[in-house]
mmCIF file of C-alpha atoms in Angstrom:
data_model
loop_
_atom_site.group_PDB
_atom_site.id
_atom_site.type_symbol
_atom_site.label_atom_id
_atom_site.label_comp_id
_atom_site.label_asym_id
_atom_site.label_seq_id
_atom_site.Cartn_x
_atom_site.Cartn_y
_atom_site.Cartn_z
ATOM 1 C CA MET C 1 -46.291 -18.952 -59.353
ATOM 2 C CA ALA C 2 -45.448 -17.944 -55.799
ATOM 3 C CA THR C 3 -41.820 -17.454 -54.858
ATOM 4 C CA PRO C 4 -40.514 -20.146 -52.513
ATOM 5 C CA THR C 5 -39.896 -19.007 -48.970
ATOM 6 C CA ILE C 6 -37.926 -20.590 -46.141
ATOM 7 C CA SER C 7 -39.649 -21.137 -42.851
ATOM 8 C CA LYS C 8 -38.063 -20.198 -39.523
ATOM 9 C CA LYS C 9 -37.338 -23.833 -38.661
ATOM 10 C CA ASP C 10 -35.562 -24.381 -41.981
ATOM 11 C CA LEU C 11 -33.656 -21.112 -41.546
ATOM 12 C CA GLN C 12 -32.290 -22.288 -38.222
ATOM 13 C CA LYS C 13 -30.851 -25.397 -39.870
ATOM 14 C CA THR C 14 -28.875 -23.476 -42.510
ATOM 15 C CA LEU C 15 -25.099 -23.003 -42.248
ATOM 16 C CA SER C 16 -25.389 -19.228 -41.934
ATOM 17 C CA ALA C 17 -27.604 -19.583 -38.858
ATOM 18 C CA LYS C 18 -25.282 -22.019 -37.139
ATOM 19 C CA LYS C 19 -22.747 -19.668 -35.605
ATOM 20 C CA LYS C 20 -19.949 -21.398 -33.841
ATOM 21 C CA LYS C 21 -19.735 -20.300 -30.242
ATOM 22 C CA LYS C 22 -16.357 -19.632 -28.709
ATOM 23 C CA ALA C 23 -15.297 -22.266 -26.253
ATOM 24 C CA GLU C 24 -14.961 -21.002 -22.707
ATOM 25 C CA VAL C 25 -11.378 -21.135 -21.531
ATOM 26 C CA ILE C 26 -11.036 -21.948 -17.851
ATOM 27 C CA LYS C 27 -7.625 -21.259 -16.337
ATOM 28 C CA ASN C 28 -6.224 -22.590 -13.103
ATOM 29 C CA VAL C 29 -4.536 -19.740 -11.231
ATOM 30 C CA LEU C 30 -2.507 -19.934 -8.040
ATOM 31 C CA ALA C 31 -3.754 -17.423 -5.458
ATOM 32 C CA LYS C 32 -2.776 -16.544 -1.926
ATOM 33 C CA PRO C 33 -4.737 -18.406 0.758
ATOM 34 C CA TYR C 34 -5.272 -15.346 2.934
ATOM 35 C CA GLN C 35 -8.424 -13.272 3.030
ATOM 36 C CA ASN C 36 -8.386 -9.707 1.733
ATOM 37 C CA TYR C 37 -9.420 -6.975 4.151
ATOM 38 C CA TRP C 38 -11.413 -4.149 2.565
ATOM 39 C CA PRO C 39 -13.383 -2.249 5.262
ATOM 40 C CA VAL C 40 -15.850 -0.317 3.099
ATOM 41 C CA LEU C 41 -18.128 1.899 5.180
ATOM 42 C CA ASN C 42 -21.861 1.390 5.121
ATOM 43 C CA SER C 43 -24.200 4.327 4.571
ATOM 44 C CA GLU C 44 -24.626 5.137 8.281
ATOM 45 C CA ASP C 45 -20.923 5.077 9.164
ATOM 46 C CA ASN C 46 -20.058 6.965 5.996
ATOM 47 C CA PHE C 47 -22.549 9.690 6.949
ATOM 48 C CA ASN C 48 -21.113 9.984 10.481
ATOM 49 C CA LEU C 49 -17.581 10.232 9.123
ATOM 50 C CA ARG C 50 -18.563 12.928 6.641
ATOM 51 C CA GLU C 51 -20.276 14.956 9.339
ATOM 52 C CA ALA C 52 -17.128 14.866 11.485
ATOM 53 C CA LEU C 53 -14.943 15.839 8.525
ATOM 54 C CA ARG C 54 -17.313 18.629 7.514
ATOM 55 C CA LYS C 55 -17.185 20.130 11.023
ATOM 56 C CA PHE C 56 -13.527 19.773 11.986
ATOM 57 C CA LEU C 57 -11.512 19.374 8.770
ATOM 58 C CA PRO C 58 -9.403 22.512 8.158
ATOM 59 C CA ARG C 59 -9.204 24.090 4.722
ATOM 60 C CA LEU C 60 -5.645 23.904 3.414
ATOM 61 C CA LYS C 61 -6.001 25.503 -0.009
ATOM 62 C CA HIS C 62 -8.384 27.769 -1.905
ATOM 63 C CA ASP C 63 -10.156 26.560 -5.017
ATOM 64 C CA LYS C 64 -8.554 27.366 -8.344
ATOM 65 C CA VAL C 65 -10.146 30.282 -10.201
ATOM 66 C CA ASN C 66 -11.377 29.142 -13.615
ATOM 67 C CA ILE C 67 -10.975 31.811 -16.290
ATOM 68 C CA PRO C 68 -13.570 31.685 -19.102
ATOM 69 C CA TYR C 69 -12.083 30.786 -22.465
ATOM 70 C CA LYS C 70 -13.728 33.750 -24.138
ATOM 71 C CA ASP C 71 -11.557 36.061 -21.997
ATOM 72 C CA ILE C 72 -8.299 34.298 -22.758
ATOM 73 C CA LYS C 73 -8.627 33.079 -26.359
ATOM 74 C CA ALA C 74 -7.555 36.420 -27.881
ATOM 75 C CA ILE C 75 -4.345 36.563 -25.795
ATOM 76 C CA PRO C 76 -1.160 34.977 -27.221
ATOM 77 C CA ARG C 77 0.086 31.831 -25.525
ATOM 78 C CA GLU C 78 3.279 33.491 -24.312
ATOM 79 C CA GLU C 79 1.308 36.106 -22.363
ATOM 80 C CA ARG C 80 -1.399 33.857 -20.889
ATOM 81 C CA LYS C 81 0.579 32.979 -17.777
ATOM 82 C CA LYS C 82 0.961 36.638 -16.863
ATOM 83 C CA PHE C 83 -2.718 37.217 -17.672
ATOM 84 C CA ARG C 84 -3.758 34.446 -15.258
ATOM 85 C CA GLU C 85 -1.668 35.982 -12.477
ATOM 86 C CA ASN C 86 -3.200 39.445 -12.972
ATOM 87 C CA TYR C 87 -6.747 38.180 -13.490
ATOM 88 C CA PRO C 88 -9.138 39.699 -10.891
ATOM 89 C CA LYS C 89 -9.947 37.103 -8.272
ATOM 90 C CA PRO C 90 -12.953 37.124 -5.948
ATOM 91 C CA PRO C 91 -12.269 38.065 -2.317
ATOM 92 C CA LEU C 92 -11.145 34.980 -0.425
ATOM 93 C CA ALA C 93 -11.283 34.448 3.305
ATOM 94 C CA PRO C 94 -7.914 33.837 4.967
ATOM 95 C CA LEU C 95 -7.008 30.228 5.671
ATOM 96 C CA LEU C 96 -7.349 29.677 9.419
ATOM 97 C CA VAL C 97 -5.031 26.689 9.698
ATOM 98 C CA SER C 98 -1.867 26.325 11.736
ATOM 99 C CA ASP C 99 1.380 24.854 10.489
ATOM 100 C CA SER C 100 1.076 21.919 12.892
ATOM 101 C CA ASP C 101 -2.366 20.997 11.513
ATOM 102 C CA ARG C 102 -1.093 21.364 7.962
ATOM 103 C CA LYS C 103 1.779 18.954 8.674
ATOM 104 C CA SER C 104 -0.509 16.503 10.490
ATOM 105 C CA ILE C 105 -2.429 15.560 7.316
ATOM 106 C CA VAL C 106 -0.662 13.477 4.657
ATOM 107 C CA PHE C 107 -2.071 13.018 1.130
ATOM 108 C CA GLY C 108 -1.090 10.502 -1.532
ATOM 109 C CA ILE C 109 -0.380 6.780 -1.680
ATOM 110 C CA ASN C 110 3.421 6.988 -1.441
ATOM 111 C CA ASP C 111 3.463 9.555 1.372
ATOM 112 C CA VAL C 112 0.897 7.600 3.388
ATOM 113 C CA SER C 113 2.938 4.418 2.930
ATOM 114 C CA LYS C 114 6.074 6.181 4.225
ATOM 115 C CA CYS C 115 4.076 7.592 7.130
ATOM 116 C CA LEU C 116 2.989 4.065 8.088
ATOM 117 C CA GLU C 117 6.560 2.792 7.858
ATOM 118 C CA ASP C 118 7.727 5.589 10.185
ATOM 119 C CA ARG C 119 5.032 4.585 12.709
ATOM 120 C CA SER C 120 3.789 8.191 12.775
ATOM 121 C CA ALA C 121 0.264 7.570 11.410
ATOM 122 C CA ALA C 122 -2.662 7.543 13.827
ATOM 123 C CA CYS C 123 -5.378 6.553 11.311
ATOM 124 C CA VAL C 124 -5.781 6.189 7.550
ATOM 125 C CA LEU C 125 -8.611 6.792 5.062
ATOM 126 C CA VAL C 126 -8.685 5.178 1.609
ATOM 127 C CA ASP C 127 -10.957 6.032 -1.317
ATOM 128 C CA SER C 128 -13.184 3.173 -2.475
ATOM 129 C CA ASP C 129 -13.328 4.357 -6.107
ATOM 130 C CA VAL C 130 -9.652 3.667 -6.878
ATOM 131 C CA GLN C 131 -9.323 1.347 -9.873
ATOM 132 C CA PRO C 132 -7.619 -1.060 -9.866
ATOM 133 C CA ARG C 133 -7.878 -1.770 -6.153
ATOM 134 C CA LEU C 134 -4.347 -3.188 -6.168
ATOM 135 C CA LEU C 135 -2.983 0.394 -6.102
ATOM 136 C CA VAL C 136 -4.177 0.945 -2.519
ATOM 137 C CA GLN C 137 -4.568 -2.607 -1.183
ATOM 138 C CA HIS C 138 -1.043 -2.532 0.252
ATOM 139 C CA ILE C 139 -1.985 0.578 2.279
ATOM 140 C CA VAL C 140 -4.737 -1.393 4.030
ATOM 141 C CA ASP C 141 -2.406 -4.350 4.641
ATOM 142 C CA GLN C 142 0.293 -2.045 6.009
ATOM 143 C CA ALA C 143 -2.180 -0.438 8.392
ATOM 144 C CA VAL C 144 -3.181 -3.878 9.693
ATOM 145 C CA LEU C 145 0.486 -4.806 10.102
ATOM 146 C CA TYR C 146 1.254 -1.696 12.177
ATOM 147 C CA ASN C 147 -2.072 -1.866 14.052
ATOM 148 C CA VAL C 148 -3.352 1.463 12.671
ATOM 149 C CA PRO C 149 -7.115 2.052 12.176
ATOM 150 C CA VAL C 150 -7.962 2.139 8.465
ATOM 151 C CA LEU C 151 -11.294 2.750 6.718
ATOM 152 C CA VAL C 152 -12.380 2.727 3.073
ATOM 153 C CA ALA C 153 -14.656 5.729 2.518
ATOM 154 C CA VAL C 154 -17.041 6.102 -0.411
ATOM 155 C CA THR C 155 -16.293 8.999 -2.827
ATOM 156 C CA MET C 156 -13.659 10.441 -0.512
ATOM 157 C CA ARG C 157 -11.600 12.342 -3.082
ATOM 158 C CA PRO C 158 -14.308 14.768 -4.288
ATOM 159 C CA PHE C 159 -15.382 15.366 -0.677
ATOM 160 C CA PHE C 160 -11.843 16.336 0.385
ATOM 161 C CA LYS C 161 -11.443 18.499 -2.723
ATOM 162 C CA VAL C 162 -14.546 20.528 -1.856
ATOM 163 C CA HIS C 163 -14.030 20.928 1.900
ATOM 164 C CA CYS C 164 -10.235 20.823 2.197
ATOM 165 C CA GLY C 165 -8.974 22.034 -1.169
ATOM 166 C CA VAL C 166 -6.644 19.006 -1.507
ATOM 167 C CA SER C 167 -7.540 15.418 -2.325
ATOM 168 C CA GLY C 168 -5.819 12.064 -2.641
ATOM 169 C CA ALA C 169 -6.480 8.360 -3.013
ATOM 170 C CA ALA C 170 -5.250 7.871 0.566
ATOM 171 C CA VAL C 171 -5.141 10.269 3.531
ATOM 172 C CA ALA C 172 -3.314 9.744 6.823
ATOM 173 C CA PHE C 173 -3.633 11.691 10.075
ATOM 174 C CA LYS C 174 -0.412 11.821 12.105
ATOM 175 C CA ARG C 175 0.073 11.255 15.813
ATOM 176 C CA GLY C 176 0.847 13.954 18.332
ATOM 177 C CA VAL C 177 -2.407 15.897 17.903
ATOM 178 C CA LYS C 178 -4.296 17.256 20.902
ATOM 179 C CA PRO C 179 -7.401 15.133 21.637
ATOM 180 C CA ASP C 180 -9.665 18.189 22.005
ATOM 181 C CA SER C 181 -8.598 19.757 18.684
ATOM 182 C CA GLY C 182 -10.448 19.336 15.402
ATOM 183 C CA LEU C 183 -8.051 16.738 14.016
ATOM 184 C CA GLY C 184 -8.107 14.913 17.349
ATOM 185 C CA LEU C 185 -11.898 14.619 17.191
ATOM 186 C CA ILE C 186 -11.662 13.335 13.604
ATOM 187 C CA GLN C 187 -9.184 10.672 14.704
ATOM 188 C CA GLN C 188 -11.456 9.680 17.578
ATOM 189 C CA THR C 189 -14.402 9.314 15.182
ATOM 190 C CA ILE C 190 -12.351 7.122 12.832
ATOM 191 C CA CYS C 191 -11.194 4.911 15.719
ATOM 192 C CA ASN C 192 -14.777 4.489 16.963
ATOM 193 C CA ILE C 193 -16.032 3.489 13.504
ATOM 194 C CA TYR C 194 -13.051 1.163 13.002
ATOM 195 C CA GLU C 195 -14.254 -1.018 15.879
ATOM 196 C CA ASN C 196 -17.233 -2.071 13.717
ATOM 197 C CA TYR C 197 -14.912 -3.545 11.057
ATOM 198 C CA PRO C 198 -12.674 -6.167 12.733
ATOM 199 C CA VAL C 199 -9.766 -7.697 10.863
ATOM 200 C CA PRO C 200 -10.445 -11.323 9.797
ATOM 201 C CA GLN C 201 -8.318 -13.948 11.499
ATOM 202 C CA ASN C 202 -7.338 -15.360 8.111
ATOM 203 C CA HIS C 203 -5.580 -12.110 7.173
ATOM 204 C CA ILE C 204 -1.878 -12.374 6.398
ATOM 205 C CA HIS C 205 -0.911 -9.838 9.090
ATOM 206 C CA TYR C 206 -3.456 -10.795 11.767
ATOM 207 C CA HIS C 207 -0.992 -12.740 13.974
ATOM 208 C CA ARG C 208 1.911 -10.390 13.276
ATOM 209 C CA ARG C 209 0.322 -7.066 14.125
ATOM 210 C CA LEU C 210 0.433 -7.099 17.951
ATOM 211 C CA ASP C 211 3.780 -5.776 19.178
ATOM 212 C CA THR C 212 5.834 -8.066 16.990
ATOM 213 C CA ILE C 213 7.478 -5.362 14.917
ATOM 214 C CA THR C 214 9.654 -2.983 16.870
ATOM 215 C CA ILE C 215 11.844 -0.183 15.636
ATOM 216 C CA SER C 216 15.036 0.532 17.516
ATOM 217 C CA ASP C 217 15.207 4.059 18.881
ATOM 218 C CA SER C 218 18.954 3.967 19.433
ATOM 219 C CA SER C 219 20.982 6.287 17.264
ATOM 220 C CA ASN C 220 24.115 4.122 17.425
ATOM 221 C CA ASN C 221 24.669 2.073 14.309
ATOM 222 C CA SER C 222 26.007 -1.437 14.756
ATOM 223 C CA VAL C 223 29.314 -1.116 12.908
ATOM 224 C CA CYS C 224 32.107 -3.633 13.280
ATOM 225 C CA VAL C 225 35.243 -1.670 14.109
ATOM 226 C CA VAL C 226 38.580 -3.357 13.453
ATOM 227 C CA SER C 227 41.527 -2.010 15.430
ATOM 228 C CA ASP C 228 45.180 -2.926 15.223
ATOM 229 C CA SER C 229 46.407 -4.678 18.354
ATOM 230 C CA GLU C 230 49.991 -5.269 19.434
ATOM 231 C CA ASP C 231 49.401 -8.937 20.281
ATOM 232 C CA GLU C 232 48.528 -9.912 16.743
ATOM 233 C CA GLU C 233 51.314 -11.224 14.583
ATOM 234 C CA PRO C 234 51.897 -9.424 11.298
ATOM 235 C CA ALA C 235 50.567 -11.269 8.293
ATOM 236 C CA LYS C 236 53.228 -13.008 6.263
ATOM 237 C CA ASN C 237 53.225 -12.647 2.562
ATOM 238 C CA TYR C 238 54.055 -16.059 1.138
ATOM 239 C CA HIS C 239 54.040 -14.955 -2.479
ATOM 240 C CA LEU C 240 57.097 -12.728 -2.439
ATOM 241 C CA LYS C 241 59.848 -13.492 -4.903
ATOM 242 C CA ARG C 242 62.348 -15.998 -3.431
ATOM 243 C CA LYS C 243 65.633 -17.403 -4.542
ATOM 244 C CA LEU C 244 65.667 -19.984 -7.275
ATOM 245 C CA ARG C 245 66.544 -22.927 -5.023
ATOM 246 C CA LYS C 246 63.942 -22.107 -2.383
ATOM 247 C CA ARG C 247 60.203 -22.703 -2.320
ATOM 248 C CA ALA C 248 57.899 -19.827 -3.258
ATOM 249 C CA PHE C 249 55.236 -20.947 -0.837
ATOM 250 C CA VAL C 250 56.131 -22.157 2.635
ATOM 251 C CA PRO C 251 53.099 -23.666 4.409
ATOM 252 C CA PRO C 252 52.852 -23.492 8.189
ATOM 253 C CA GLU C 253 53.643 -26.517 10.291
ATOM 254 C CA PRO C 254 50.650 -28.807 10.861
ATOM 255 C CA HIS C 255 49.281 -29.116 14.368
ATOM 256 C CA LYS C 256 49.361 -32.557 15.903
ATOM 257 C CA VAL C 257 45.941 -33.879 16.828
ATOM 258 C CA VAL C 258 45.902 -35.791 20.096
ATOM 259 C CA GLU C 259 43.341 -38.568 20.157
ATOM 260 C CA SER C 260 41.399 -38.586 23.395
ATOM 261 C CA VAL C 261 38.197 -40.205 24.526
ATOM 262 C CA VAL C 262 35.890 -37.631 26.144
ATOM 263 C CA TYR C 263 32.594 -38.602 27.766
ATOM 264 C CA ILE C 264 29.731 -36.377 26.560
ATOM 265 C CA GLU C 265 26.886 -36.200 29.031
ATOM 266 C CA LEU C 266 23.400 -36.083 27.520
ATOM 267 C CA ASP C 267 20.749 -33.710 28.763
ATOM 268 C CA THR C 268 18.156 -35.587 30.814
ATOM 269 C CA SER C 269 15.754 -32.689 31.415
ATOM 270 C CA VAL C 270 12.102 -33.375 30.612
ATOM 271 C CA GLU C 271 11.261 -29.767 29.658
ATOM 272 C CA ALA C 272 9.287 -29.622 26.458
ATOM 273 C CA SER C 273 10.563 -27.378 23.694
ATOM 274 C CA PRO C 274 8.369 -24.365 22.925
ATOM 275 C CA VAL C 275 5.858 -25.033 20.187
ATOM 276 C CA SER C 276 5.980 -22.603 17.288
ATOM 277 C CA LYS C 277 2.724 -20.795 16.505
ATOM 278 C CA ILE C 278 3.554 -20.266 12.848
ATOM 279 C CA ASN C 279 1.011 -21.749 10.456
ATOM 280 C CA TYR C 280 2.052 -22.322 6.880
ATOM 281 C CA GLN C 281 -0.854 -22.285 4.465
ATOM 282 C CA PRO C 282 -0.520 -23.647 0.935
ATOM 283 C CA LEU C 283 -1.506 -21.640 -2.105
ATOM 284 C CA THR C 284 -5.063 -22.071 -3.307
ATOM 285 C CA VAL C 285 -6.081 -22.864 -6.881
ATOM 286 C CA LYS C 286 -8.804 -20.705 -8.410
ATOM 287 C CA ARG C 287 -10.585 -21.530 -11.648
ATOM 288 C CA LEU C 288 -11.098 -18.370 -13.693
ATOM 289 C CA LYS C 289 -12.872 -17.819 -16.976
ATOM 290 C CA GLY C 290 -13.132 -14.816 -19.262
ATOM 291 C CA ASP C 291 -15.662 -12.050 -18.806
ATOM 292 C CA LYS C 292 -18.324 -11.972 -21.521
ATOM 293 C CA ASN C 293 -19.207 -8.321 -20.911
ATOM 294 C CA ARG C 294 -15.633 -7.038 -21.102
ATOM 295 C CA ASN C 295 -15.978 -5.498 -24.563
ATOM 296 C CA LYS C 296 -19.315 -3.917 -23.636
ATOM 297 C CA ARG C 297 -17.758 -2.152 -20.654
ATOM 298 C CA LYS C 298 -14.917 -0.929 -22.834
ATOM 299 C CA MET C 299 -17.355 0.629 -25.289
ATOM 300 C CA GLN C 300 -19.253 2.301 -22.446
ATOM 301 C CA LYS C 301 -16.020 3.858 -21.140
ATOM 302 C CA PHE C 302 -15.173 5.202 -24.589
ATOM 303 C CA LYS C 303 -18.662 6.685 -24.940
ATOM 304 C CA LYS C 304 -18.332 8.467 -21.587
ATOM 305 C CA LYS C 305 -15.065 10.064 -22.695
#
């Protein structure tokens, strides 16, 4: 007698085959109505920028000498620092960079942000591989606010590490550089490429960026100085201890209000009041749902490590 078998159609109708799918959760999220500005360079502009950096970017630091582990494993940990200092290094060419050029390049997100606030930045470069993008998005918005050219370069950090010796998620070039110098030519290249990536009119800082923010150059601080004048009457202390039959608090005499009818003339000018150009945009509602491939990407990251 043959053993009974279940066909594929019958197998699909069994309880074990009916796997309950998770219901998709859709969330309503409030988001800003403005458009994000992320000027990522295309392949042609990225190539032109790299060529300019390769030609004119000064080298600020030599590469670190990597000591093989087989040479250092037999040395105790307390003596390894001294061994690294005395380790024979290959002959290195002297760094042909001036102090002014060294101070004209700023690396790092915080330092670039301070440079933009001081209005001393001429142009800014941001790495496109920064994750999450929120770490450097405020740098781009700040550059738009202060009307500074900003570009998002592809794989910028490894390129700066190889050719400059120093890298960062954001790099700023300061003002006050000669136009015919190497850094001046780099700034000119960045400004020329920046013209191909205009700021959208729906950006939050688009209408604020043209000469609306000014920084006072005066060194005098507005401090209210109070001086003693002879005309002022000395303040009376009403809470001093008095005699038993006298009042502790003596209020001043009330002023008599004289009722008078005064004719108030109304303004009859036909001049129209200036119309405000401020546009208030309401928050937008975005419908978001979970990512199905989130766990797969997590596993891929763990495998790479």
